[in-house]
Amino acid sequence: MNTPLSDIQKQRLKILEPKLEVAIKNQDIQAAKALVLDLQVLLRPTNHFVRLSQSKNKLFELSIELGDYDFAINGLNSNREVLNKNTRIYLETTSLMAICYVRMQEIIKAKPYIKEVLTNKSVIKSDRTRKIFHKEIINRFNEEVALCTLKSSDDVSYNEDEIEQEVIRIIQTLTEQEIFAQIGQASPRATKELMFLVYDYSTKQLPSAERLALPSPTQKIKDTEVGQTVFESVKRVIYNSLCNPESDIYKTWFNNGMKIVLSKGYIRSAVISCLVNLGVGIKMIAASIIALIMKLGIEIYCERYKPISLMEIRDK
């Protein structure tokens, strides 16, 4: 049983929680860890474990993004031990465990968590909301497969002039759907095989009517579908570079228009930098992603592809 928050606690939370949001957005892991520690000192004595776990999960999701998997697993396990299994926060924590193991390509270890998430009927009472959550989380698993299988063990670099020529060709000759198909064609066989495996296992956990309403595993690994999944998978990194109001690209676009952004090659350089950091080194995929964003424009891209965390998946 938790104790009601004091006025002092409430004032401290009004300071610490927004600061954590900023640290997460800026991917400042050290600042995020320090802030969560402050929140723990504040919330643990009064047993506000749910609110504390919500903040911790944001930190652990960031640590997964940054590749610190051991830290994430240890922390998520700790959260699972103190949370009620019939709560949304427990479900989200378990989802992050599955995502972490998928990102590590430890699919055998991921499966029990995937199953627990998708077979739980007691947490989300509304059938409609539960179906939306299932669809979103299965898509997220697919995106994690794309990220981990596209990552190269070698140092990644791009020739920006070659990329620029390819981008021009794509924009001039291909439709949006054809670009997605091209990304799928350029994706390794290992990406499609693991995507099939994880998607097939995930959908088999659902009731038959719900499963039949989703694309089949065979449909999910068609080139266009794979291309869309790959494009979605990198948005968590690219979005912050392009759509953060404090970024140079966003400020230039907002103040001077898209023409200046394109002429300076801002989008190309930002996307290449993000892909290099992710370890994605396939030229055709890089050029196709850049071309798609340029065809859409920053405003539409930022509106349509804003990433959401697991804690934000709700009825729409």
PDB file of C-alpha atoms in Angstrom:
ATOM      1  CA  MET A   1       0.000   0.000   0.000  1.00  0.00           C
ATOM      2  CA  ASN A   2       1.488   3.353  -0.954  1.00  0.00           C
ATOM      3  CA  THR A   3       1.374   6.514   1.114  1.00  0.00           C
ATOM      4  CA  PRO A   4      -0.153   9.646  -0.467  1.00  0.00           C
ATOM      5  CA  LEU A   5       2.445  11.949  -1.970  1.00  0.00           C
ATOM      6  CA  SER A   6       3.391  14.934   0.136  1.00  0.00           C
ATOM      7  CA  ASP A   7       3.420  18.455  -1.288  1.00  0.00           C
ATOM      8  CA  ILE A   8       7.219  18.380  -1.265  1.00  0.00           C
ATOM      9  CA  GLN A   9       7.240  15.118  -3.251  1.00  0.00           C
ATOM     10  CA  LYS A  10       4.784  16.534  -5.757  1.00  0.00           C
ATOM     11  CA  GLN A  11       6.935  19.618  -6.285  1.00  0.00           C
ATOM     12  CA  ARG A  12      10.066  17.506  -6.752  1.00  0.00           C
ATOM     13  CA  LEU A  13       8.267  15.270  -9.267  1.00  0.00           C
ATOM     14  CA  LYS A  14       7.220  18.337 -11.267  1.00  0.00           C
ATOM     15  CA  ILE A  15      10.927  19.076 -11.668  1.00  0.00           C
ATOM     16  CA  LEU A  16      12.460  15.610 -12.027  1.00  0.00           C
ATOM     17  CA  GLU A  17      10.013  13.903 -14.414  1.00  0.00           C
ATOM     18  CA  PRO A  18      10.154  16.585 -17.147  1.00  0.00           C
ATOM     19  CA  LYS A  19      13.950  16.610 -16.838  1.00  0.00           C
ATOM     20  CA  LEU A  20      13.938  12.845 -17.397  1.00  0.00           C
ATOM     21  CA  GLU A  21      11.817  13.302 -20.530  1.00  0.00           C
ATOM     22  CA  VAL A  22      14.389  15.743 -21.896  1.00  0.00           C
ATOM     23  CA  ALA A  23      17.294  13.413 -21.069  1.00  0.00           C
ATOM     24  CA  ILE A  24      15.534  10.511 -22.801  1.00  0.00           C
ATOM     25  CA  LYS A  25      14.772  12.641 -25.856  1.00  0.00           C
ATOM     26  CA  ASN A  26      18.428  13.738 -26.030  1.00  0.00           C
ATOM     27  CA  GLN A  27      19.597  10.153 -25.423  1.00  0.00           C
ATOM     28  CA  ASP A  28      21.669  11.370 -22.478  1.00  0.00           C
ATOM     29  CA  ILE A  29      21.912   8.077 -20.643  1.00  0.00           C
ATOM     30  CA  GLN A  30      24.052   9.356 -17.764  1.00  0.00           C
ATOM     31  CA  ALA A  31      21.662  12.214 -16.992  1.00  0.00           C
ATOM     32  CA  ALA A  32      18.712   9.804 -17.269  1.00  0.00           C
ATOM     33  CA  LYS A  33      20.323   7.360 -14.817  1.00  0.00           C
ATOM     34  CA  ALA A  34      20.987  10.148 -12.310  1.00  0.00           C
ATOM     35  CA  LEU A  35      17.419  11.419 -12.556  1.00  0.00           C
ATOM     36  CA  VAL A  36      15.926   7.940 -12.117  1.00  0.00           C
ATOM     37  CA  LEU A  37      18.107   7.486  -9.043  1.00  0.00           C
ATOM     38  CA  ASP A  38      16.702  10.751  -7.639  1.00  0.00           C
ATOM     39  CA  LEU A  39      13.179   9.565  -8.436  1.00  0.00           C
ATOM     40  CA  GLN A  40      13.881   6.259  -6.708  1.00  0.00           C
ATOM     41  CA  VAL A  41      15.015   8.037  -3.528  1.00  0.00           C
ATOM     42  CA  LEU A  42      11.854  10.118  -3.700  1.00  0.00           C
ATOM     43  CA  LEU A  43       9.263   7.438  -4.523  1.00  0.00           C
ATOM     44  CA  ARG A  44      10.494   4.189  -2.975  1.00  0.00           C
ATOM     45  CA  PRO A  45       9.954   5.149   0.710  1.00  0.00           C
ATOM     46  CA  THR A  46       6.227   5.723   0.020  1.00  0.00           C
ATOM     47  CA  ASN A  47       5.923   2.572  -2.126  1.00  0.00           C
ATOM     48  CA  HIS A  48       5.028   4.376  -5.367  1.00  0.00           C
ATOM     49  CA  PHE A  49       6.480   1.495  -7.386  1.00  0.00           C
ATOM     50  CA  VAL A  50       4.231   1.918 -10.424  1.00  0.00           C
ATOM     51  CA  ARG A  51       5.162   5.554 -10.968  1.00  0.00           C
ATOM     52  CA  LEU A  52       8.829   4.747 -10.358  1.00  0.00           C
ATOM     53  CA  SER A  53       8.694   1.786 -12.753  1.00  0.00           C
ATOM     54  CA  GLN A  54       7.209   4.000 -15.470  1.00  0.00           C
ATOM     55  CA  SER A  55      10.249   6.265 -15.250  1.00  0.00           C
ATOM     56  CA  LYS A  56      12.619   3.315 -15.045  1.00  0.00           C
ATOM     57  CA  ASN A  57      11.101   1.724 -18.157  1.00  0.00           C
ATOM     58  CA  LYS A  58      11.848   4.892 -20.127  1.00  0.00           C
ATOM     59  CA  LEU A  59      15.462   4.598 -19.021  1.00  0.00           C
ATOM     60  CA  PHE A  60      15.619   0.896 -19.898  1.00  0.00           C
ATOM     61  CA  GLU A  61      14.057   1.500 -23.320  1.00  0.00           C
ATOM     62  CA  LEU A  62      16.765   4.092 -23.975  1.00  0.00           C
ATOM     63  CA  SER A  63      19.474   1.677 -22.823  1.00  0.00           C
ATOM     64  CA  ILE A  64      18.156  -0.896 -25.315  1.00  0.00           C
ATOM     65  CA  GLU A  65      18.360   1.732 -28.058  1.00  0.00           C
ATOM     66  CA  LEU A  66      21.971   2.422 -27.061  1.00  0.00           C
ATOM     67  CA  GLY A  67      22.909  -1.266 -26.881  1.00  0.00           C
ATOM     68  CA  ASP A  68      23.374  -1.577 -23.113  1.00  0.00           C
ATOM     69  CA  TYR A  69      21.368  -4.782 -22.932  1.00  0.00           C
ATOM     70  CA  ASP A  70      22.640  -6.151 -19.604  1.00  0.00           C
ATOM     71  CA  PHE A  71      21.645  -2.957 -17.797  1.00  0.00           C
ATOM     72  CA  ALA A  72      18.189  -3.098 -19.389  1.00  0.00           C
ATOM     73  CA  ILE A  73      17.601  -6.776 -18.587  1.00  0.00           C
ATOM     74  CA  ASN A  74      18.672  -6.429 -14.949  1.00  0.00           C
ATOM     75  CA  GLY A  75      16.477  -3.383 -14.466  1.00  0.00           C
ATOM     76  CA  LEU A  76      13.449  -4.819 -16.233  1.00  0.00           C
ATOM     77  CA  ASN A  77      13.714  -8.005 -14.169  1.00  0.00           C
ATOM     78  CA  SER A  78      13.710  -5.882 -11.017  1.00  0.00           C
ATOM     79  CA  ASN A  79      10.577  -4.077 -12.182  1.00  0.00           C
ATOM     80  CA  ARG A  80       8.805  -7.349 -12.974  1.00  0.00           C
ATOM     81  CA  GLU A  81       9.509  -8.581  -9.438  1.00  0.00           C
ATOM     82  CA  VAL A  82       7.783  -5.643  -7.715  1.00  0.00           C
ATOM     83  CA  LEU A  83       4.875  -5.036 -10.103  1.00  0.00           C
ATOM     84  CA  ASN A  84       1.433  -6.619 -10.061  1.00  0.00           C
ATOM     85  CA  LYS A  85       1.175  -9.000 -13.038  1.00  0.00           C
ATOM     86  CA  ASN A  86      -2.333  -7.764 -13.825  1.00  0.00           C
ATOM     87  CA  THR A  87      -1.247  -4.207 -14.615  1.00  0.00           C
ATOM     88  CA  ARG A  88      -0.462  -2.349 -17.817  1.00  0.00           C
ATOM     89  CA  ILE A  89       2.996  -1.353 -16.559  1.00  0.00           C
ATOM     90  CA  TYR A  90       3.878  -5.037 -15.982  1.00  0.00           C
ATOM     91  CA  LEU A  91       2.766  -5.837 -19.540  1.00  0.00           C
ATOM     92  CA  GLU A  92       4.891  -3.002 -20.900  1.00  0.00           C
ATOM     93  CA  THR A  93       7.892  -4.130 -18.853  1.00  0.00           C
ATOM     94  CA  THR A  94       7.528  -7.652 -20.229  1.00  0.00           C
ATOM     95  CA  SER A  95       7.254  -6.272 -23.765  1.00  0.00           C
ATOM     96  CA  LEU A  96      10.547  -4.449 -23.277  1.00  0.00           C
ATOM     97  CA  MET A  97      12.156  -7.706 -22.113  1.00  0.00           C
ATOM     98  CA  ALA A  98      11.008  -9.363 -25.339  1.00  0.00           C
ATOM     99  CA  ILE A  99      12.283  -6.439 -27.407  1.00  0.00           C
ATOM    100  CA  CYS A 100      15.651  -6.514 -25.676  1.00  0.00           C
ATOM    101  CA  TYR A 101      16.177 -10.206 -26.446  1.00  0.00           C
ATOM    102  CA  VAL A 102      14.973  -9.763 -30.037  1.00  0.00           C
ATOM    103  CA  ARG A 103      17.467  -6.921 -30.478  1.00  0.00           C
ATOM    104  CA  MET A 104      20.166  -9.309 -29.186  1.00  0.00           C
ATOM    105  CA  GLN A 105      18.921 -11.981 -31.661  1.00  0.00           C
ATOM    106  CA  GLU A 106      18.283 -14.250 -28.657  1.00  0.00           C
ATOM    107  CA  ILE A 107      14.930 -15.382 -30.028  1.00  0.00           C
ATOM    108  CA  ILE A 108      14.643 -18.465 -27.800  1.00  0.00           C
ATOM    109  CA  LYS A 109      14.942 -16.221 -24.732  1.00  0.00           C
ATOM    110  CA  ALA A 110      12.515 -13.696 -26.234  1.00  0.00           C
ATOM    111  CA  LYS A 111       9.732 -16.219 -26.895  1.00  0.00           C
ATOM    112  CA  PRO A 112       8.426 -16.674 -23.319  1.00  0.00           C
ATOM    113  CA  TYR A 113       8.076 -12.896 -22.941  1.00  0.00           C
ATOM    114  CA  ILE A 114       6.411 -12.551 -26.355  1.00  0.00           C
ATOM    115  CA  LYS A 115       3.952 -15.269 -25.366  1.00  0.00           C
ATOM    116  CA  GLU A 116       3.255 -13.709 -21.968  1.00  0.00           C
ATOM    117  CA  VAL A 117       2.520 -10.332 -23.564  1.00  0.00           C
ATOM    118  CA  LEU A 118       0.247 -11.642 -26.311  1.00  0.00           C
ATOM    119  CA  THR A 119      -1.732 -14.190 -24.266  1.00  0.00           C
ATOM    120  CA  ASN A 120      -2.533 -11.846 -21.373  1.00  0.00           C
ATOM    121  CA  LYS A 121      -6.269 -11.048 -21.494  1.00  0.00           C
ATOM    122  CA  SER A 122      -6.707  -9.564 -18.039  1.00  0.00           C
ATOM    123  CA  VAL A 123      -4.731  -6.322 -18.302  1.00  0.00           C
ATOM    124  CA  ILE A 124      -6.383  -4.638 -21.304  1.00  0.00           C
ATOM    125  CA  LYS A 125     -10.124  -5.147 -20.859  1.00  0.00           C
ATOM    126  CA  SER A 126     -11.343  -3.674 -24.138  1.00  0.00           C
ATOM    127  CA  ASP A 127     -11.137  -6.087 -27.076  1.00  0.00           C
ATOM    128  CA  ARG A 128     -10.543  -3.205 -29.482  1.00  0.00           C
ATOM    129  CA  THR A 129      -7.733  -1.693 -27.425  1.00  0.00           C
ATOM    130  CA  ARG A 130      -6.143  -5.113 -26.900  1.00  0.00           C
ATOM    131  CA  LYS A 131      -6.176  -5.782 -30.647  1.00  0.00           C
ATOM    132  CA  ILE A 132      -4.541  -2.408 -31.293  1.00  0.00           C
ATOM    133  CA  PHE A 133      -1.878  -3.155 -28.679  1.00  0.00           C
ATOM    134  CA  HIS A 134      -1.231  -6.607 -30.180  1.00  0.00           C
ATOM    135  CA  LYS A 135      -0.867  -5.202 -33.694  1.00  0.00           C
ATOM    136  CA  GLU A 136       1.456  -2.416 -32.552  1.00  0.00           C
ATOM    137  CA  ILE A 137       3.657  -4.640 -30.386  1.00  0.00           C
ATOM    138  CA  ILE A 138       3.981  -7.317 -33.089  1.00  0.00           C
ATOM    139  CA  ASN A 139       4.989  -4.605 -35.563  1.00  0.00           C
ATOM    140  CA  ARG A 140       7.511  -3.367 -33.011  1.00  0.00           C
ATOM    141  CA  PHE A 141       8.983  -6.877 -32.735  1.00  0.00           C
ATOM    142  CA  ASN A 142       9.349  -6.892 -36.532  1.00  0.00           C
ATOM    143  CA  GLU A 143      11.087  -3.528 -36.476  1.00  0.00           C
ATOM    144  CA  GLU A 144      13.519  -4.804 -33.846  1.00  0.00           C
ATOM    145  CA  VAL A 145      14.288  -7.798 -36.065  1.00  0.00           C
ATOM    146  CA  ALA A 146      15.071  -5.436 -38.930  1.00  0.00           C
ATOM    147  CA  LEU A 147      17.415  -3.340 -36.788  1.00  0.00           C
ATOM    148  CA  CYS A 148      19.378  -6.248 -35.362  1.00  0.00           C
ATOM    149  CA  THR A 149      19.747  -8.121 -38.667  1.00  0.00           C
ATOM    150  CA  LEU A 150      20.752  -5.070 -40.711  1.00  0.00           C
ATOM    151  CA  LYS A 151      23.495  -4.152 -38.251  1.00  0.00           C
ATOM    152  CA  SER A 152      26.938  -4.924 -39.684  1.00  0.00           C
ATOM    153  CA  SER A 153      29.857  -6.179 -37.607  1.00  0.00           C
ATOM    154  CA  ASP A 154      32.204  -4.137 -39.816  1.00  0.00           C
ATOM    155  CA  ASP A 155      32.814  -0.410 -39.717  1.00  0.00           C
ATOM    156  CA  VAL A 156      30.143   1.317 -41.801  1.00  0.00           C
ATOM    157  CA  SER A 157      30.787   4.275 -44.095  1.00  0.00           C
ATOM    158  CA  TYR A 158      29.127   5.832 -47.137  1.00  0.00           C
ATOM    159  CA  ASN A 159      30.279   7.857 -50.132  1.00  0.00           C
ATOM    160  CA  GLU A 160      27.878  10.803 -49.955  1.00  0.00           C
ATOM    161  CA  ASP A 161      28.323  11.717 -53.631  1.00  0.00           C
ATOM    162  CA  GLU A 162      27.340   8.196 -54.719  1.00  0.00           C
ATOM    163  CA  ILE A 163      24.374   8.266 -52.351  1.00  0.00           C
ATOM    164  CA  GLU A 164      23.261  11.630 -53.727  1.00  0.00           C
ATOM    165  CA  GLN A 165      23.249  10.344 -57.308  1.00  0.00           C
ATOM    166  CA  GLU A 166      21.234   7.311 -56.280  1.00  0.00           C
ATOM    167  CA  VAL A 167      18.767   9.458 -54.346  1.00  0.00           C
ATOM    168  CA  ILE A 168      18.179  11.660 -57.410  1.00  0.00           C
ATOM    169  CA  ARG A 169      17.540   8.577 -59.561  1.00  0.00           C
ATOM    170  CA  ILE A 170      15.081   7.130 -57.051  1.00  0.00           C
ATOM    171  CA  ILE A 171      13.131  10.363 -56.631  1.00  0.00           C
ATOM    172  CA  GLN A 172      12.854  10.839 -60.391  1.00  0.00           C
ATOM    173  CA  THR A 173      11.867   7.285 -61.319  1.00  0.00           C
ATOM    174  CA  LEU A 174      10.134   5.494 -58.422  1.00  0.00           C
ATOM    175  CA  THR A 175       6.837   5.859 -56.556  1.00  0.00           C
ATOM    176  CA  GLU A 176       6.633   5.613 -52.774  1.00  0.00           C
ATOM    177  CA  GLN A 177       5.495   1.971 -52.931  1.00  0.00           C
ATOM    178  CA  GLU A 178       8.276   1.121 -55.397  1.00  0.00           C
ATOM    179  CA  ILE A 179      10.832   2.635 -53.034  1.00  0.00           C
ATOM    180  CA  PHE A 180       9.545   0.467 -50.189  1.00  0.00           C
ATOM    181  CA  ALA A 181       9.835  -2.573 -52.476  1.00  0.00           C
ATOM    182  CA  GLN A 182      13.400  -1.571 -53.338  1.00  0.00           C
ATOM    183  CA  ILE A 183      14.322  -1.433 -49.644  1.00  0.00           C
ATOM    184  CA  GLY A 184      12.848  -4.906 -49.230  1.00  0.00           C
ATOM    185  CA  GLN A 185      14.805  -6.230 -52.212  1.00  0.00           C
ATOM    186  CA  ALA A 186      18.028  -4.794 -50.766  1.00  0.00           C
ATOM    187  CA  SER A 187      17.419  -6.316 -47.316  1.00  0.00           C
ATOM    188  CA  PRO A 188      19.412  -9.477 -46.486  1.00  0.00           C
ATOM    189  CA  ARG A 189      17.798 -12.877 -46.575  1.00  0.00           C
ATOM    190  CA  ALA A 190      18.545 -13.213 -42.848  1.00  0.00           C
ATOM    191  CA  THR A 191      16.289 -10.220 -42.153  1.00  0.00           C
ATOM    192  CA  LYS A 192      13.336 -11.815 -43.928  1.00  0.00           C
ATOM    193  CA  GLU A 193      13.914 -15.247 -42.379  1.00  0.00           C
ATOM    194  CA  LEU A 194      14.056 -13.946 -38.807  1.00  0.00           C
ATOM    195  CA  MET A 195      11.161 -11.592 -39.471  1.00  0.00           C
ATOM    196  CA  PHE A 196       9.075 -14.562 -40.632  1.00  0.00           C
ATOM    197  CA  LEU A 197      10.072 -16.597 -37.562  1.00  0.00           C
ATOM    198  CA  VAL A 198       9.252 -13.904 -34.992  1.00  0.00           C
ATOM    199  CA  TYR A 199       6.073 -12.749 -36.726  1.00  0.00           C
ATOM    200  CA  ASP A 200       4.815 -16.314 -37.189  1.00  0.00           C
ATOM    201  CA  TYR A 201       5.458 -17.159 -33.528  1.00  0.00           C
ATOM    202  CA  SER A 202       3.868 -13.896 -32.347  1.00  0.00           C
ATOM    203  CA  THR A 203       0.667 -14.206 -34.370  1.00  0.00           C
ATOM    204  CA  LYS A 204       0.220 -17.835 -33.301  1.00  0.00           C
ATOM    205  CA  GLN A 205      -0.250 -16.579 -29.733  1.00  0.00           C
ATOM    206  CA  LEU A 206      -3.415 -14.708 -30.779  1.00  0.00           C
ATOM    207  CA  PRO A 207      -6.977 -16.037 -31.064  1.00  0.00           C
ATOM    208  CA  SER A 208      -7.667 -17.306 -34.575  1.00  0.00           C
ATOM    209  CA  ALA A 209     -10.066 -14.488 -35.530  1.00  0.00           C
ATOM    210  CA  GLU A 210      -7.560 -11.838 -34.478  1.00  0.00           C
ATOM    211  CA  ARG A 211      -4.706 -13.662 -36.223  1.00  0.00           C
ATOM    212  CA  LEU A 212      -6.649 -13.943 -39.478  1.00  0.00           C
ATOM    213  CA  ALA A 213      -7.302 -10.187 -39.463  1.00  0.00           C
ATOM    214  CA  LEU A 214      -3.547  -9.527 -39.682  1.00  0.00           C
ATOM    215  CA  PRO A 215      -1.258 -10.094 -42.686  1.00  0.00           C
ATOM    216  CA  SER A 216       0.064 -13.655 -42.909  1.00  0.00           C
ATOM    217  CA  PRO A 217       3.766 -14.338 -42.215  1.00  0.00           C
ATOM    218  CA  THR A 218       4.253 -14.911 -45.965  1.00  0.00           C
ATOM    219  CA  GLN A 219       2.697 -11.532 -46.770  1.00  0.00           C
ATOM    220  CA  LYS A 220       4.799  -9.874 -44.094  1.00  0.00           C
ATOM    221  CA  ILE A 221       8.069 -10.808 -45.809  1.00  0.00           C
ATOM    222  CA  LYS A 222       7.101  -9.556 -49.265  1.00  0.00           C
ATOM    223  CA  ASP A 223       9.482  -6.843 -50.444  1.00  0.00           C
ATOM    224  CA  THR A 224       7.101  -3.915 -49.967  1.00  0.00           C
ATOM    225  CA  GLU A 225       6.140  -5.020 -46.442  1.00  0.00           C
ATOM    226  CA  VAL A 226       9.784  -5.584 -45.495  1.00  0.00           C
ATOM    227  CA  GLY A 227      10.692  -2.178 -46.893  1.00  0.00           C
ATOM    228  CA  GLN A 228       7.987  -0.489 -44.829  1.00  0.00           C
ATOM    229  CA  THR A 229       9.164  -2.323 -41.707  1.00  0.00           C
ATOM    230  CA  VAL A 230      12.790  -1.299 -42.288  1.00  0.00           C
ATOM    231  CA  PHE A 231      11.750   2.324 -42.862  1.00  0.00           C
ATOM    232  CA  GLU A 232       9.713   2.262 -39.633  1.00  0.00           C
ATOM    233  CA  SER A 233      12.552   0.601 -37.723  1.00  0.00           C
ATOM    234  CA  VAL A 234      15.000   3.493 -38.096  1.00  0.00           C
ATOM    235  CA  LYS A 235      12.523   6.258 -37.251  1.00  0.00           C
ATOM    236  CA  ARG A 236      13.417   6.307 -33.538  1.00  0.00           C
ATOM    237  CA  VAL A 237      16.898   7.497 -34.442  1.00  0.00           C
ATOM    238  CA  ILE A 238      16.199   9.551 -37.564  1.00  0.00           C
ATOM    239  CA  TYR A 239      13.141  11.302 -36.144  1.00  0.00           C
ATOM    240  CA  ASN A 240      15.114  13.004 -33.399  1.00  0.00           C
ATOM    241  CA  SER A 241      17.661  14.370 -35.891  1.00  0.00           C
ATOM    242  CA  LEU A 242      15.060  15.714 -38.318  1.00  0.00           C
ATOM    243  CA  CYS A 243      12.077  16.612 -36.178  1.00  0.00           C
ATOM    244  CA  ASN A 244      13.494  17.888 -32.901  1.00  0.00           C
ATOM    245  CA  PRO A 245      12.618  21.626 -32.884  1.00  0.00           C
ATOM    246  CA  GLU A 246      16.102  22.261 -31.463  1.00  0.00           C
ATOM    247  CA  SER A 247      17.914  20.485 -34.329  1.00  0.00           C
ATOM    248  CA  ASP A 248      19.715  22.506 -37.009  1.00  0.00           C
ATOM    249  CA  ILE A 249      17.699  20.840 -39.774  1.00  0.00           C
ATOM    250  CA  TYR A 250      14.334  21.621 -38.222  1.00  0.00           C
ATOM    251  CA  LYS A 251      15.314  25.237 -37.509  1.00  0.00           C
ATOM    252  CA  THR A 252      16.613  25.696 -41.070  1.00  0.00           C
ATOM    253  CA  TRP A 253      13.447  24.201 -42.565  1.00  0.00           C
ATOM    254  CA  PHE A 254      11.167  26.213 -40.263  1.00  0.00           C
ATOM    255  CA  ASN A 255      12.956  29.512 -40.905  1.00  0.00           C
ATOM    256  CA  ASN A 256      14.080  29.157 -44.536  1.00  0.00           C
ATOM    257  CA  GLY A 257      11.980  26.436 -46.152  1.00  0.00           C
ATOM    258  CA  MET A 258      12.585  23.024 -47.659  1.00  0.00           C
ATOM    259  CA  LYS A 259      14.575  24.332 -50.626  1.00  0.00           C
ATOM    260  CA  ILE A 260      17.463  25.412 -48.408  1.00  0.00           C
ATOM    261  CA  VAL A 261      17.385  22.127 -46.476  1.00  0.00           C
ATOM    262  CA  LEU A 262      17.652  20.149 -49.714  1.00  0.00           C
ATOM    263  CA  SER A 263      20.311  22.368 -51.280  1.00  0.00           C
ATOM    264  CA  LYS A 264      22.530  22.027 -48.233  1.00  0.00           C
ATOM    265  CA  GLY A 265      22.154  18.237 -48.160  1.00  0.00           C
ATOM    266  CA  TYR A 266      21.014  18.319 -44.529  1.00  0.00           C
ATOM    267  CA  ILE A 267      18.656  15.354 -44.824  1.00  0.00           C
ATOM    268  CA  ARG A 268      21.205  13.195 -46.620  1.00  0.00           C
ATOM    269  CA  SER A 269      23.932  13.910 -44.055  1.00  0.00           C
ATOM    270  CA  ALA A 270      21.605  13.398 -41.073  1.00  0.00           C
ATOM    271  CA  VAL A 271      20.225  10.079 -42.309  1.00  0.00           C
ATOM    272  CA  ILE A 272      23.685   8.772 -43.217  1.00  0.00           C
ATOM    273  CA  SER A 273      24.976   9.713 -39.767  1.00  0.00           C
ATOM    274  CA  CYS A 274      22.059   7.904 -38.105  1.00  0.00           C
ATOM    275  CA  LEU A 275      22.516   4.764 -40.213  1.00  0.00           C
ATOM    276  CA  VAL A 276      26.262   4.703 -39.526  1.00  0.00           C
ATOM    277  CA  ASN A 277      25.519   4.886 -35.789  1.00  0.00           C
ATOM    278  CA  LEU A 278      23.057   2.003 -36.182  1.00  0.00           C
ATOM    279  CA  GLY A 279      25.628  -0.024 -38.134  1.00  0.00           C
ATOM    280  CA  VAL A 280      23.444  -0.184 -41.263  1.00  0.00           C
ATOM    281  CA  GLY A 281      25.764  -0.147 -44.278  1.00  0.00           C
ATOM    282  CA  ILE A 282      23.630  -1.041 -47.313  1.00  0.00           C
ATOM    283  CA  LYS A 283      23.838   1.784 -49.868  1.00  0.00           C
ATOM    284  CA  MET A 284      20.497   1.078 -51.555  1.00  0.00           C
ATOM    285  CA  ILE A 285      18.666   1.102 -48.232  1.00  0.00           C
ATOM    286  CA  ALA A 286      20.317   4.385 -47.210  1.00  0.00           C
ATOM    287  CA  ALA A 287      19.538   6.067 -50.533  1.00  0.00           C
ATOM    288  CA  SER A 288      15.932   4.810 -50.489  1.00  0.00           C
ATOM    289  CA  ILE A 289      15.280   6.071 -46.949  1.00  0.00           C
ATOM    290  CA  ILE A 290      16.702   9.498 -47.839  1.00  0.00           C
ATOM    291  CA  ALA A 291      14.612   9.621 -51.020  1.00  0.00           C
ATOM    292  CA  LEU A 292      11.415   8.722 -49.149  1.00  0.00           C
ATOM    293  CA  ILE A 293      11.942  11.464 -46.576  1.00  0.00           C
ATOM    294  CA  MET A 294      12.716  14.001 -49.304  1.00  0.00           C
ATOM    295  CA  LYS A 295       9.613  13.012 -51.284  1.00  0.00           C
ATOM    296  CA  LEU A 296       7.456  13.307 -48.168  1.00  0.00           C
ATOM    297  CA  GLY A 297       9.016  16.510 -46.881  1.00  0.00           C
ATOM    298  CA  ILE A 298      10.072  17.087 -43.282  1.00  0.00           C
ATOM    299  CA  GLU A 299       6.662  18.321 -42.107  1.00  0.00           C
ATOM    300  CA  ILE A 300       4.761  15.259 -43.355  1.00  0.00           C
ATOM    301  CA  TYR A 301       7.518  12.864 -42.273  1.00  0.00           C
ATOM    302  CA  CYS A 302       7.569  14.310 -38.751  1.00  0.00           C
ATOM    303  CA  GLU A 303       3.781  14.108 -38.493  1.00  0.00           C
ATOM    304  CA  ARG A 304       3.350  10.635 -39.974  1.00  0.00           C
ATOM    305  CA  TYR A 305       6.348   8.810 -38.512  1.00  0.00           C
ATOM    306  CA  LYS A 306       6.580  10.125 -34.972  1.00  0.00           C
ATOM    307  CA  PRO A 307       7.758   7.156 -32.899  1.00  0.00           C
ATOM    308  CA  ILE A 308       5.804   6.147 -29.834  1.00  0.00           C
ATOM    309  CA  SER A 309       7.085   4.279 -26.822  1.00  0.00           C
ATOM    310  CA  LEU A 310       5.321   1.205 -25.503  1.00  0.00           C
ATOM    311  CA  MET A 311       3.882   3.337 -22.743  1.00  0.00           C
ATOM    312  CA  GLU A 312       2.035   5.422 -25.354  1.00  0.00           C
ATOM    313  CA  ILE A 313       0.256   2.593 -27.236  1.00  0.00           C
ATOM    314  CA  ARG A 314      -3.396   3.246 -26.506  1.00  0.00           C
ATOM    315  CA  ASP A 315      -6.807   3.035 -28.154  1.00  0.00           C
ATOM    316  CA  LYS A 316      -7.005   5.322 -31.200  1.00  0.00           C
TER     317      LYS A 316
END
